Amino acid sequence: MHQDEGFPVSRRGVIAGGVASATLAATPGAQAQTQGAPQPAPPTMPVTLKVNGHTTKLTVDTRTTLLDALRENLKLTGTKKGCDHGQCGACTVIVEGRRINSCLTLAVMHEGEEITTIEGLGTPEKLHAMQAAFVKHDGYQCGYCTPGQICSAVATLGEIKAGIPSHVTGDIAAQPSVTTDELRERMSGNICRCGAYSNIIDAIHDVSGTERTA
């Protein structure tokens, strides 16, 4: 390696210096100094959430996801944490009438908005029509994905009723219909590892009063 007269450097010297630094960092004294350093408190912010018809004021870490606020702060554990990357749909809730993956959004972003979780759709004594249809058609097995599936199914029918097209809608200017292809496409973001997809589609058709088309 080239050496400057004013600052001689060799490969051996660089390696030796790196080893010495790593050894120093691994010593108990160095670790104690690092761990003992005061850590700044995380930034927090007040937020008012309207969940299932009830208004709650919270103060949360600004990095808290809506999913964690629902589960950890409000103890609404019906909404499940699956992949935590927005890929499985287990955390689906309905916000202002639209379904979202609650793991991909921050709680502080939903100040004053109407949020509906599986607990807000129905109760064991008075099931929502979609919940009853899932029971009737055996639309669940282990049940882990079921809350997200049901919230997504309810919102799916709302989307079709509102005239919102999907990727498989033939004429985006026309009112979409509740077809099996439409339901499969719109529900494709909700994963069921048990494979109850066919029964889930039957349940949604039942609630909509339509027949399976394929």
Coordinates of C-alpha atoms in Angstrom, one line a residue:
M1 CA 0.0 0.0 0.0
H2 CA 1.2 3.5 -0.8
Q3 CA 2.5 5.4 2.2
D4 CA 2.5 9.1 2.7
E5 CA 5.5 10.5 4.4
G6 CA 3.4 12.5 6.7
F7 CA 0.9 9.8 7.5
P8 CA 2.2 6.3 6.9
V9 CA -0.6 3.7 6.6
S10 CA -0.2 -0.1 6.1
R11 CA -2.8 -2.8 5.6
R12 CA -1.5 -4.5 8.8
G13 CA -2.0 -1.3 10.7
V14 CA -5.6 -0.8 9.5
I15 CA -6.5 -4.4 10.4
A16 CA -4.8 -4.1 13.8
G17 CA -6.7 -0.8 14.5
G18 CA -10.0 -2.4 13.6
V19 CA -9.4 -5.4 15.9
A20 CA -8.5 -3.1 18.7
S21 CA -11.6 -1.0 18.3
A22 CA -13.9 -4.0 18.2
T23 CA -12.2 -5.5 21.3
L24 CA -12.6 -2.2 23.2
A25 CA -16.3 -2.0 22.3
A26 CA -16.9 -5.5 23.5
T27 CA -15.4 -4.9 27.0
P28 CA -17.8 -4.7 29.9
G29 CA -16.6 -1.2 30.8
A30 CA -17.3 0.1 27.3
Q31 CA -20.7 -1.5 27.2
A32 CA -21.6 -0.1 30.6
Q33 CA -20.7 3.4 29.5
T34 CA -22.9 3.1 26.4
Q35 CA -25.8 1.6 28.2
G36 CA -25.6 4.1 31.0
A37 CA -25.8 7.1 28.7
P38 CA -29.2 8.8 29.1
Q39 CA -31.5 8.1 26.1
P40 CA -33.9 10.9 24.9
A41 CA -37.6 10.2 25.5
P42 CA -39.5 9.3 22.4
P43 CA -41.6 12.1 20.9
T44 CA -45.3 11.8 21.8
M45 CA -48.5 13.4 20.6
P46 CA -52.1 13.5 21.7
V47 CA -54.6 11.9 19.4
T48 CA -58.4 11.4 19.5
L49 CA -59.6 8.1 18.0
K50 CA -63.2 7.3 17.4
V51 CA -63.3 3.6 17.5
N52 CA -66.5 1.5 17.2
G53 CA -68.6 4.5 18.2
H54 CA -66.5 5.4 21.3
T55 CA -64.2 8.4 21.4
T56 CA -60.9 7.9 23.2
K57 CA -58.0 10.4 23.8
L58 CA -54.5 8.9 23.9
T59 CA -51.0 10.2 24.1
V60 CA -48.8 7.9 22.0
D61 CA -45.3 7.7 20.6
T62 CA -45.6 9.3 17.2
R63 CA -44.2 6.1 15.6
T64 CA -47.1 4.0 17.0
T65 CA -49.0 2.3 14.2
L66 CA -52.8 2.3 14.3
L67 CA -52.6 -1.5 14.7
D68 CA -50.5 -1.2 17.9
A69 CA -52.7 1.6 19.3
L70 CA -55.8 -0.6 18.8
R71 CA -54.2 -3.7 20.4
E72 CA -51.9 -2.2 23.0
N73 CA -53.6 1.0 24.1
L74 CA -57.3 0.2 23.5
K75 CA -57.0 -3.6 24.1
L76 CA -59.0 -4.4 21.0
T77 CA -57.1 -7.6 20.2
G78 CA -59.6 -8.8 17.5
T79 CA -57.5 -7.0 14.9
K80 CA -54.5 -9.3 14.4
K81 CA -50.8 -8.6 13.8
G82 CA -49.7 -11.0 11.0
C83 CA -46.8 -10.0 8.8
D84 CA -46.6 -6.4 10.0
H85 CA -45.7 -5.4 6.5
G86 CA -49.1 -4.9 4.8
Q87 CA -48.9 -8.2 2.9
C88 CA -51.4 -10.5 4.7
G89 CA -54.4 -8.4 5.5
A90 CA -54.9 -9.8 9.1
C91 CA -54.8 -6.2 10.5
T92 CA -57.6 -4.9 8.1
V93 CA -59.9 -2.4 9.7
I94 CA -62.4 0.1 8.3
V95 CA -61.5 3.8 8.5
E96 CA -64.1 6.3 7.3
G97 CA -65.8 3.5 5.3
R98 CA -62.6 2.3 3.6
R99 CA -60.6 -0.7 4.5
I100 CA -56.9 -0.2 5.3
N101 CA -54.0 -2.2 6.6
S102 CA -53.7 -0.8 10.1
C103 CA -50.0 -1.9 10.4
L104 CA -49.0 0.5 7.6
T105 CA -50.5 3.7 9.0
L106 CA -49.7 5.8 12.1
A107 CA -52.3 6.3 14.9
V108 CA -51.7 10.1 14.9
M109 CA -52.7 10.2 11.2
H110 CA -56.3 9.3 12.1
E111 CA -57.3 12.2 14.4
G112 CA -61.1 12.2 14.8
E113 CA -61.7 9.6 12.1
E114 CA -64.3 6.9 12.4
I115 CA -62.6 3.5 12.8
T116 CA -64.4 0.2 12.9
T117 CA -62.7 -3.0 14.0
I118 CA -64.2 -6.5 14.1
E119 CA -65.4 -5.8 17.7
G120 CA -67.5 -2.9 16.3
L121 CA -69.3 -4.9 13.6
G122 CA -71.2 -7.3 15.9
T123 CA -71.2 -9.2 19.1
P124 CA -71.6 -12.9 20.0
E125 CA -75.2 -12.2 20.9
K126 CA -75.9 -10.1 17.8
L127 CA -73.6 -11.0 14.9
H128 CA -73.1 -8.8 11.8
A129 CA -74.6 -10.4 8.7
M130 CA -71.1 -11.1 7.4
Q131 CA -70.0 -12.7 10.6
A132 CA -73.1 -14.9 10.6
A133 CA -72.4 -15.9 7.0
F134 CA -68.8 -16.8 7.8
V135 CA -70.1 -19.2 10.5
K136 CA -72.8 -20.6 8.1
H137 CA -70.4 -21.3 5.3
D138 CA -67.4 -22.3 7.4
G139 CA -65.4 -19.3 6.1
Y140 CA -62.7 -19.8 8.7
Q141 CA -60.6 -22.6 10.2
C142 CA -57.9 -21.4 12.6
G143 CA -59.6 -18.0 12.8
Y144 CA -56.5 -15.9 12.9
C145 CA -57.2 -14.1 9.6
T146 CA -60.9 -14.0 10.1
P147 CA -61.3 -10.5 11.6
G148 CA -59.4 -9.0 8.7
Q149 CA -61.3 -11.1 6.2
I150 CA -64.6 -10.0 7.6
C151 CA -63.7 -6.3 7.7
S152 CA -62.4 -6.5 4.2
A153 CA -65.5 -8.4 3.0
V154 CA -67.8 -5.8 4.4
A155 CA -65.8 -3.0 2.8
T156 CA -65.6 -4.9 -0.5
L157 CA -69.4 -4.9 -0.8
G158 CA -69.4 -1.2 0.1
E159 CA -66.9 -0.5 -2.7
I160 CA -69.0 -2.3 -5.3
K161 CA -72.1 -0.5 -4.1
A162 CA -70.3 2.8 -4.4
G163 CA -69.3 2.0 -8.0
I164 CA -65.6 1.8 -7.4
P165 CA -64.0 -0.4 -10.1
S166 CA -61.3 -3.1 -9.6
H167 CA -58.6 -4.5 -11.9
V168 CA -61.1 -7.1 -13.3
T169 CA -64.0 -4.7 -13.9
G170 CA -64.8 -4.8 -17.6
D171 CA -66.3 -1.4 -18.0
I172 CA -64.9 1.1 -15.4
A173 CA -67.7 3.6 -16.4
A174 CA -70.4 1.1 -15.5
Q175 CA -71.7 0.0 -12.1
P176 CA -69.6 -3.1 -11.1
S177 CA -71.5 -6.3 -10.1
V178 CA -70.9 -8.7 -7.3
T179 CA -69.4 -11.5 -9.3
T180 CA -67.0 -14.2 -8.1
D181 CA -64.2 -12.7 -10.1
E182 CA -64.8 -9.3 -8.6
L183 CA -64.8 -10.8 -5.1
R184 CA -61.6 -12.8 -5.7
E185 CA -59.8 -9.8 -7.0
R186 CA -60.9 -7.4 -4.2
M187 CA -60.2 -10.0 -1.5
S188 CA -56.8 -11.0 -2.8
G189 CA -55.0 -8.9 -0.3
N190 CA -56.3 -11.0 2.6
I191 CA -54.3 -14.2 3.0
C192 CA -55.9 -17.4 4.5
R193 CA -53.1 -19.9 5.3
C194 CA -55.8 -22.5 6.0
G195 CA -57.2 -22.1 2.5
A196 CA -60.8 -21.3 3.3
Y197 CA -61.1 -19.0 0.2
S198 CA -64.0 -20.8 -1.5
N199 CA -66.1 -20.7 1.7
I200 CA -65.3 -17.0 2.2
I201 CA -66.5 -16.2 -1.3
D202 CA -69.7 -18.2 -0.6
A203 CA -70.2 -16.2 2.6
I204 CA -69.8 -12.8 0.8
H205 CA -72.2 -14.0 -2.0
D206 CA -74.7 -14.9 0.6
V207 CA -74.7 -11.5 2.3
S208 CA -74.9 -9.7 -1.1
G209 CA -77.8 -12.0 -2.2
T210 CA -75.9 -13.1 -5.3
E211 CA -74.9 -16.5 -6.7
R212 CA -71.4 -17.8 -7.4
T213 CA -70.6 -17.3 -11.1
A214 CA -67.7 -19.7 -11.5

